[in-house]
Tab-separated table of C-alpha atoms in Angstrom:
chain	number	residue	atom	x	y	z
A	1	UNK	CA	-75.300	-6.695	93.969
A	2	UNK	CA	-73.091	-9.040	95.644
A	3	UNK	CA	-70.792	-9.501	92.465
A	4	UNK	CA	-69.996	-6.156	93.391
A	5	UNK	CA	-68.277	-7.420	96.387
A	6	UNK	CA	-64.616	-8.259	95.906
A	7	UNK	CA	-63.798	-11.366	98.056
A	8	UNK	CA	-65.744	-14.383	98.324
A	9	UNK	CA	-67.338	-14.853	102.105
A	10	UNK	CA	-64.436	-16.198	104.349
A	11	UNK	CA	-64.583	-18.373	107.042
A	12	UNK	CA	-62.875	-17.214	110.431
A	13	UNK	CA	-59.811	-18.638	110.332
A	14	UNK	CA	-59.311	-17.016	107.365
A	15	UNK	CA	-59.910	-14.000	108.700
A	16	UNK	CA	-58.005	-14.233	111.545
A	17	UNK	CA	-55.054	-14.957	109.291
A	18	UNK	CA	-55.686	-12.023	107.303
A	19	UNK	CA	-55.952	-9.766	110.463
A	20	UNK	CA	-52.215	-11.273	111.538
A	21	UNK	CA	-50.911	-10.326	108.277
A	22	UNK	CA	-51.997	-6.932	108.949
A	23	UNK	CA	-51.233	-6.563	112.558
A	24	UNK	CA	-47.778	-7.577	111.314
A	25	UNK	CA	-47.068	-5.109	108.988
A	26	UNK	CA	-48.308	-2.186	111.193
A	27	UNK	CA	-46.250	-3.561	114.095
A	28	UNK	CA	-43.171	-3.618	111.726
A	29	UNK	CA	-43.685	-0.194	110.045
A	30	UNK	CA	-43.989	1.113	113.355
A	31	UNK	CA	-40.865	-0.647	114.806
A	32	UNK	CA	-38.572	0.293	112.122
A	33	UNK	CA	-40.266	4.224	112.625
A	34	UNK	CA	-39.340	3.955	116.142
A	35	UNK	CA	-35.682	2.607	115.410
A	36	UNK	CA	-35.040	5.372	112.936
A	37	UNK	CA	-36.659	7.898	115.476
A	38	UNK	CA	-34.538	7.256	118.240
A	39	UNK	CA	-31.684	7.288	116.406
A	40	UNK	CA	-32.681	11.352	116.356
A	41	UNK	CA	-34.810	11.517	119.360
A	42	UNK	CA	-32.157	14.913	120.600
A	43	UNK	CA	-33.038	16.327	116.889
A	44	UNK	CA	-36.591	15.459	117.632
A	45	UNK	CA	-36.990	16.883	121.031
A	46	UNK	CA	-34.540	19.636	119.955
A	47	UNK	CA	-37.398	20.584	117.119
A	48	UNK	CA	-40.168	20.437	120.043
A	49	UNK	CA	-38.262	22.775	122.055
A	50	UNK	CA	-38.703	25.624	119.118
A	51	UNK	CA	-41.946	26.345	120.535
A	52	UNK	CA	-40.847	26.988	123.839
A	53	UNK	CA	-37.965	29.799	122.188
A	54	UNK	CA	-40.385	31.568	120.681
A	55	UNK	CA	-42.566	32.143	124.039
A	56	UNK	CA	-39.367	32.911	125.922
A	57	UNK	CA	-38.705	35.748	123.394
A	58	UNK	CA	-42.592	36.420	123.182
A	59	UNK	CA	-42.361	36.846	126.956
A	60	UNK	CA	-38.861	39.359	126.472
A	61	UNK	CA	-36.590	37.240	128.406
A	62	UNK	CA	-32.933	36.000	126.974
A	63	UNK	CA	-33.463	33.206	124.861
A	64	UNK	CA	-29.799	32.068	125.484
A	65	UNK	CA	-30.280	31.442	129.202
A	66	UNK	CA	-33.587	29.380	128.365
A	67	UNK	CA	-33.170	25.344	129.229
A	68	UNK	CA	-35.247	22.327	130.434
A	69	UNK	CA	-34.150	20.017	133.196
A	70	UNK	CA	-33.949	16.482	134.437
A	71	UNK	CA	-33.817	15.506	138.073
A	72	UNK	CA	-33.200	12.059	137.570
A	73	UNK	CA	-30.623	10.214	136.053
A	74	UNK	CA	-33.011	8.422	133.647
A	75	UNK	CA	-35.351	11.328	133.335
A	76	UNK	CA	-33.913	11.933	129.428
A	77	UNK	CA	-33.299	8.705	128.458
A	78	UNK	CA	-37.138	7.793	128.790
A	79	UNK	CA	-38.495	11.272	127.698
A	80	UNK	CA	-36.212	10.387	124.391
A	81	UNK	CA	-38.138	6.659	124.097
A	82	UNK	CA	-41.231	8.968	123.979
A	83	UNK	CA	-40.172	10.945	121.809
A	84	UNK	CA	-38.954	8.282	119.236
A	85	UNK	CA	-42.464	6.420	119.676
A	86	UNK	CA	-44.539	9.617	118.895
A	87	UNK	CA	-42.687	9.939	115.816
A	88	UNK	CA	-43.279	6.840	115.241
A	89	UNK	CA	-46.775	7.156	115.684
A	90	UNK	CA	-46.871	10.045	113.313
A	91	UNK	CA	-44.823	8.132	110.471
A	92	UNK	CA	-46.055	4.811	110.432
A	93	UNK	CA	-49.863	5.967	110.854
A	94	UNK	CA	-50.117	5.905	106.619
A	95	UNK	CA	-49.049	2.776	106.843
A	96	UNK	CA	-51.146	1.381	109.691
A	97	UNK	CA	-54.268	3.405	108.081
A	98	UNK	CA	-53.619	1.366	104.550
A	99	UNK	CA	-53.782	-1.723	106.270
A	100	UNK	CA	-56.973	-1.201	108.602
A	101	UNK	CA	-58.635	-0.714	104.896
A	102	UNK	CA	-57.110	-3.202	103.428
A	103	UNK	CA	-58.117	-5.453	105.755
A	104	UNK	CA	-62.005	-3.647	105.691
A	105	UNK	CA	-61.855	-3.039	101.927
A	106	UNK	CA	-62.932	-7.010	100.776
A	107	UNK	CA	-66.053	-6.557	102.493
A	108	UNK	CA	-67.232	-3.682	100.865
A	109	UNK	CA	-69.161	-2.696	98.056
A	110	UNK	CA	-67.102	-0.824	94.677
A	111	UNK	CA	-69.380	2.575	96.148
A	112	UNK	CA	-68.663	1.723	99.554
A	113	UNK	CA	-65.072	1.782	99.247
A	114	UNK	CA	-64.584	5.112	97.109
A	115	UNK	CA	-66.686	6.336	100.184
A	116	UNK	CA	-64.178	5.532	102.026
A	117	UNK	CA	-61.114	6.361	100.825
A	118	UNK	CA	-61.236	10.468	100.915
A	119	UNK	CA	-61.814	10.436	104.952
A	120	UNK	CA	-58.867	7.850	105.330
A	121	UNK	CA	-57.109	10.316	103.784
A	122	UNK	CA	-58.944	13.912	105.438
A	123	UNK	CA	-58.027	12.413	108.746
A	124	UNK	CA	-54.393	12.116	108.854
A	125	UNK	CA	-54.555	15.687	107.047
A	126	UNK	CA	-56.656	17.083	109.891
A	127	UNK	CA	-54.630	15.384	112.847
A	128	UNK	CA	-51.605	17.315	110.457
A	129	UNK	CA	-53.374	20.715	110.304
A	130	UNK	CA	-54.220	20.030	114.424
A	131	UNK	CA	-50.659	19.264	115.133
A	132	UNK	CA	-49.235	22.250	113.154
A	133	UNK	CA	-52.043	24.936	115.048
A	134	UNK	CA	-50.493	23.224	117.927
A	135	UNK	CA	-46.675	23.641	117.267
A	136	UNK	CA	-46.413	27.254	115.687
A	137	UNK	CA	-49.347	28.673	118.293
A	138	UNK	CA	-50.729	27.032	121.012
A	139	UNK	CA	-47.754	25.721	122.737
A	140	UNK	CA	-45.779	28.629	122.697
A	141	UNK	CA	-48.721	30.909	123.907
A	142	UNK	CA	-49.472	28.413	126.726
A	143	UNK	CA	-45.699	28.412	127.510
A	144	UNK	CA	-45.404	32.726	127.825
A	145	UNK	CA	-48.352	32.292	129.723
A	146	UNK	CA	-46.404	30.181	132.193
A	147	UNK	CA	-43.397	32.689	131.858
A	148	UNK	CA	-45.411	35.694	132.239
A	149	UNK	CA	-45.805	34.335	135.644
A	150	UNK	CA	-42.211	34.387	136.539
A	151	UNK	CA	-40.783	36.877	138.974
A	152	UNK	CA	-37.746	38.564	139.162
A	153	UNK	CA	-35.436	39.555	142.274
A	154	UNK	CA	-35.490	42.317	144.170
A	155	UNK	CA	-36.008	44.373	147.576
A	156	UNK	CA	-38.581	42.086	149.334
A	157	UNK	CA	-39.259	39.801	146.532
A	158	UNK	CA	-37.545	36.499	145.977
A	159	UNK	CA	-36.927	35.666	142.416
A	160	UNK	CA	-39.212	32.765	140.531
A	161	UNK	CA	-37.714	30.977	137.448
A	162	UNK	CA	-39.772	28.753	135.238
A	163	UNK	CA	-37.213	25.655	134.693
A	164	UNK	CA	-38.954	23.120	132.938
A	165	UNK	CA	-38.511	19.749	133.004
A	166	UNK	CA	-37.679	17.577	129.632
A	167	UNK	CA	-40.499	15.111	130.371
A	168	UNK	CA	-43.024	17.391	131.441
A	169	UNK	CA	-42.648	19.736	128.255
A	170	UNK	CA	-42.651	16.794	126.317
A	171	UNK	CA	-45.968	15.528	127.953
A	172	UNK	CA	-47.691	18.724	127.546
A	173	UNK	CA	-47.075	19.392	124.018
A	174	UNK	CA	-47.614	15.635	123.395
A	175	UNK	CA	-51.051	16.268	125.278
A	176	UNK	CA	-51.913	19.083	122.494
A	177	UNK	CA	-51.148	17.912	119.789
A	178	UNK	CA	-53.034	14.564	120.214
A	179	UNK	CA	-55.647	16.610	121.772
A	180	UNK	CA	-56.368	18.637	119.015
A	181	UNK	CA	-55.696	16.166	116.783
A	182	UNK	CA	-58.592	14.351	118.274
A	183	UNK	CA	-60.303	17.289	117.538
A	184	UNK	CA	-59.982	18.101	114.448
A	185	UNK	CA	-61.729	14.736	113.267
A	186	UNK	CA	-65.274	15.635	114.173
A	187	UNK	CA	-65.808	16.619	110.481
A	188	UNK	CA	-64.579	13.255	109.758
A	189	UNK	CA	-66.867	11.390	111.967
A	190	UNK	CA	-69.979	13.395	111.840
A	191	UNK	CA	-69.677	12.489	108.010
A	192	UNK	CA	-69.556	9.371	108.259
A	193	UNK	CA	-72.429	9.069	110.597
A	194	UNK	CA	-74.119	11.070	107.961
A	195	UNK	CA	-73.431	9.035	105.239
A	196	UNK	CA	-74.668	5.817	107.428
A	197	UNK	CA	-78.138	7.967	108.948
A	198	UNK	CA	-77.161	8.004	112.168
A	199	UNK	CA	-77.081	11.858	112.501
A	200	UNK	CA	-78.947	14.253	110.626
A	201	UNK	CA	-77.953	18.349	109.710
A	202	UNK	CA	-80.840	19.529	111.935
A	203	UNK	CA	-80.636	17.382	114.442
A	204	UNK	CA	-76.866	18.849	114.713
A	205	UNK	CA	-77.974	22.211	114.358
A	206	UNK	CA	-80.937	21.355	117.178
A	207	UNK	CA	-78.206	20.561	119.527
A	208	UNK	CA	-75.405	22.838	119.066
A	209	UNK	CA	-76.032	24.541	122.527
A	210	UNK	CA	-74.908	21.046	123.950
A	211	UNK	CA	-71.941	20.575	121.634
A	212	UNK	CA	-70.815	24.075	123.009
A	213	UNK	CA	-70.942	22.772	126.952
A	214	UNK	CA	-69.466	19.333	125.691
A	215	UNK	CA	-66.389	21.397	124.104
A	216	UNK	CA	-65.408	23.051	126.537
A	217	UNK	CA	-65.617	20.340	129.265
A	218	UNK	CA	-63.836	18.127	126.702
A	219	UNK	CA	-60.947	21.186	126.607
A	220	UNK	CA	-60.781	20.809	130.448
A	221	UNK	CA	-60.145	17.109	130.843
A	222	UNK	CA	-57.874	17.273	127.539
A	223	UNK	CA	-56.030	20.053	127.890
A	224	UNK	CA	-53.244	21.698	131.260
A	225	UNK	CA	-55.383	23.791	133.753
A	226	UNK	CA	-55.044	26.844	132.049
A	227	UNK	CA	-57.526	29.179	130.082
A	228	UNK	CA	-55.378	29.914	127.156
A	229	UNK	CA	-55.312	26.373	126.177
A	230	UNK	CA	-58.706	25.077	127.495
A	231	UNK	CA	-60.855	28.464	125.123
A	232	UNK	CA	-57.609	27.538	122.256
A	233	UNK	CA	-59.238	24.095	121.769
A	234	UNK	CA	-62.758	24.625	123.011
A	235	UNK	CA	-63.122	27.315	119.850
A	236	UNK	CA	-61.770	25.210	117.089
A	237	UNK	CA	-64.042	22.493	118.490
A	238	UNK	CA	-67.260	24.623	117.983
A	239	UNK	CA	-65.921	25.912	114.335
A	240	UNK	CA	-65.246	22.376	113.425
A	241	UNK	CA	-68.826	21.263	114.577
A	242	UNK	CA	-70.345	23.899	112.327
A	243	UNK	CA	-68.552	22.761	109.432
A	244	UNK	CA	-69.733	19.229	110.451
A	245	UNK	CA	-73.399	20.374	110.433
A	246	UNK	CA	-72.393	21.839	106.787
A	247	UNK	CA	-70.674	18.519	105.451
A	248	UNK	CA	-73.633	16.628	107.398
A	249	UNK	CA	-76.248	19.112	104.773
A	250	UNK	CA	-73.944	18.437	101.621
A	251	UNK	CA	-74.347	14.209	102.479
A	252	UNK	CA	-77.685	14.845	102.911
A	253	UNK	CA	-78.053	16.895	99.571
A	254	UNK	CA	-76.139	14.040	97.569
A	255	UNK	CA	-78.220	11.037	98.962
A	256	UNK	CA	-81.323	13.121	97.873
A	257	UNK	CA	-80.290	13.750	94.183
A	258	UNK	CA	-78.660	10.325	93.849
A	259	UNK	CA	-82.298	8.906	95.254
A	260	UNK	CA	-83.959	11.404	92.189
A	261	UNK	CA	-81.344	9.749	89.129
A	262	UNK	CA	-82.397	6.197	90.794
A	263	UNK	CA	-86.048	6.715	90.659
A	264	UNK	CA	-85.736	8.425	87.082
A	265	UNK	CA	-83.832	5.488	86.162
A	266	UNK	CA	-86.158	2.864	87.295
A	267	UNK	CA	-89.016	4.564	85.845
A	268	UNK	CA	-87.192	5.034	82.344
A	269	UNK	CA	-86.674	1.334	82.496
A	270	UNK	CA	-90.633	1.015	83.581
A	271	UNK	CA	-91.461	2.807	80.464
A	272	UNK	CA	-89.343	0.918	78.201
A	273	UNK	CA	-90.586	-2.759	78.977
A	274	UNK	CA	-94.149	-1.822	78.484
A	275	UNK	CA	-95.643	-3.924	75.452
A	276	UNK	CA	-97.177	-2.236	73.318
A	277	UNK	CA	-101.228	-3.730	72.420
A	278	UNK	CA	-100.631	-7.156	70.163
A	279	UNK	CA	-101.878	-6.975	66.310
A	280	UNK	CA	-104.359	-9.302	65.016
């Protein structure tokens, strides 16, 4: 079994070495990321604003008269640093994720690793798929939410105008995204716990009444003070626990019929080094 392993054991300055090299090469993926971002952090922000167009025509108001604001001088200039290290974030990560398994993949065993591999690459897809429910939903029915709430002049009223700010738009839809991207890697997790025994399909099932309380109290803290948002993420985290509990049963199925071909095995090999009686 341990031939199976693909280093030999290392001692820990080795390993410490080996975790530099790979802190290094994250660090400089995601440096030359953020570089490259900020040299289109407008066209970045200017893509993050869509969202915000589509709930100002969702809400019936002139898109053409729809703008953010800064109130201080540097307000922009940082918002744009944020904006060029969330891209960042989002370009290097396939970079940073091949180097946290590099760096785990000696210690493991050949099934181990192809065990692996197909949730280090499910959960950049699901932070994706989170992101994108995020960007072409979410934030712009959060923002006509906020615009529904504006108020127009007239006799004996006062008029209200929504004027965003750059930095707080940014944080908010920055604030989504990662939170449902967070999310959206339950399936991920519970599988993995699965694989390792630490959580069982019933005992998922058993408490799903919790994981419905723990949703939406995780949507509250995670999420603007708002309904739309806090139910938007609350319900995708109660369909993604039931497809947990389902991924959870399929683990669960393959350890028991890889447990059966084991047992068959070793009793086929059982059968075939009995001797047979010895002739006179």
């Amino acid at each position: 079994m341990s031939g199976d392993i693909e280093d030999r054991p290392q001692p820990l300055i080795e390993h410490l070495m080996e975790l530099r090299t790979r802190l290094i090469w994250s660090l400089g993926a995601f440096f030359v990321a953020f570089i490259a971002c900020f040299a289109v952090a407008k066209h970045l922000f200017n893509l993050l604003v869509i969202p915000y167009k589509w709930a100002v025509l969702w809400a019936g108001l002139d898109v053409t008269k729809s703008s953010l604001i800064y109130t201080a001088p540097q307000e922009f200039f940082f918002t744009q640093i944020k904006v060029a290290m969330f891209g960042a974030m989002v370009i290097a990560f396939p970079v940073i994720a091949a180097q946290i398994y590099k760096f785990v993949a000696p210690g493991l065993y050949k099934n181990e690793r192809a065990a692996f591999l197909p949730f280090l690459i499910a959960s950049p897809l699901l932070f994706l798929l989170g992101g994108a429910l995020v960007y072409f939903f979410f934030t712009p029915m959060v923002m006509w939410f906020f615009l529904a709430m504006e108020q127009g002049g007239g006799e004996g009223q006062v008029a209200i105008q929504l004027l965003p700010k750059v930095s707080e738009y940014l944080s908010l839809i920055m604030s989504l995204v990662f939170a449902f991207g967070l999310v959206f890697q339950l399936p991920v997790i519970t599988t993995l716990l699965a694989r390792v025994g630490f959580v069982t399909s019933q005992g998922l099932a058993e408490k799903r009444k919790y994981a419905i309380v723990i949703a939406f109290v995780v949507a509250a803290v995670l999420t603007p003070p708002d309904p739309i948002s806090q139910i938007g993420l609350a319900l995708p985290a109660i369909l993604l626990y039931e497809i947990s509990i389902y991924t959870a049963r399929l683990v669960e199925r393959q350890r028991a019929a890889d447990a059966l071909k084991s047992e068959a095995a070793e009793s086929q090999e059982g059968s075939s080094g009995e001797v047979g009686p010895a002739k006179g």
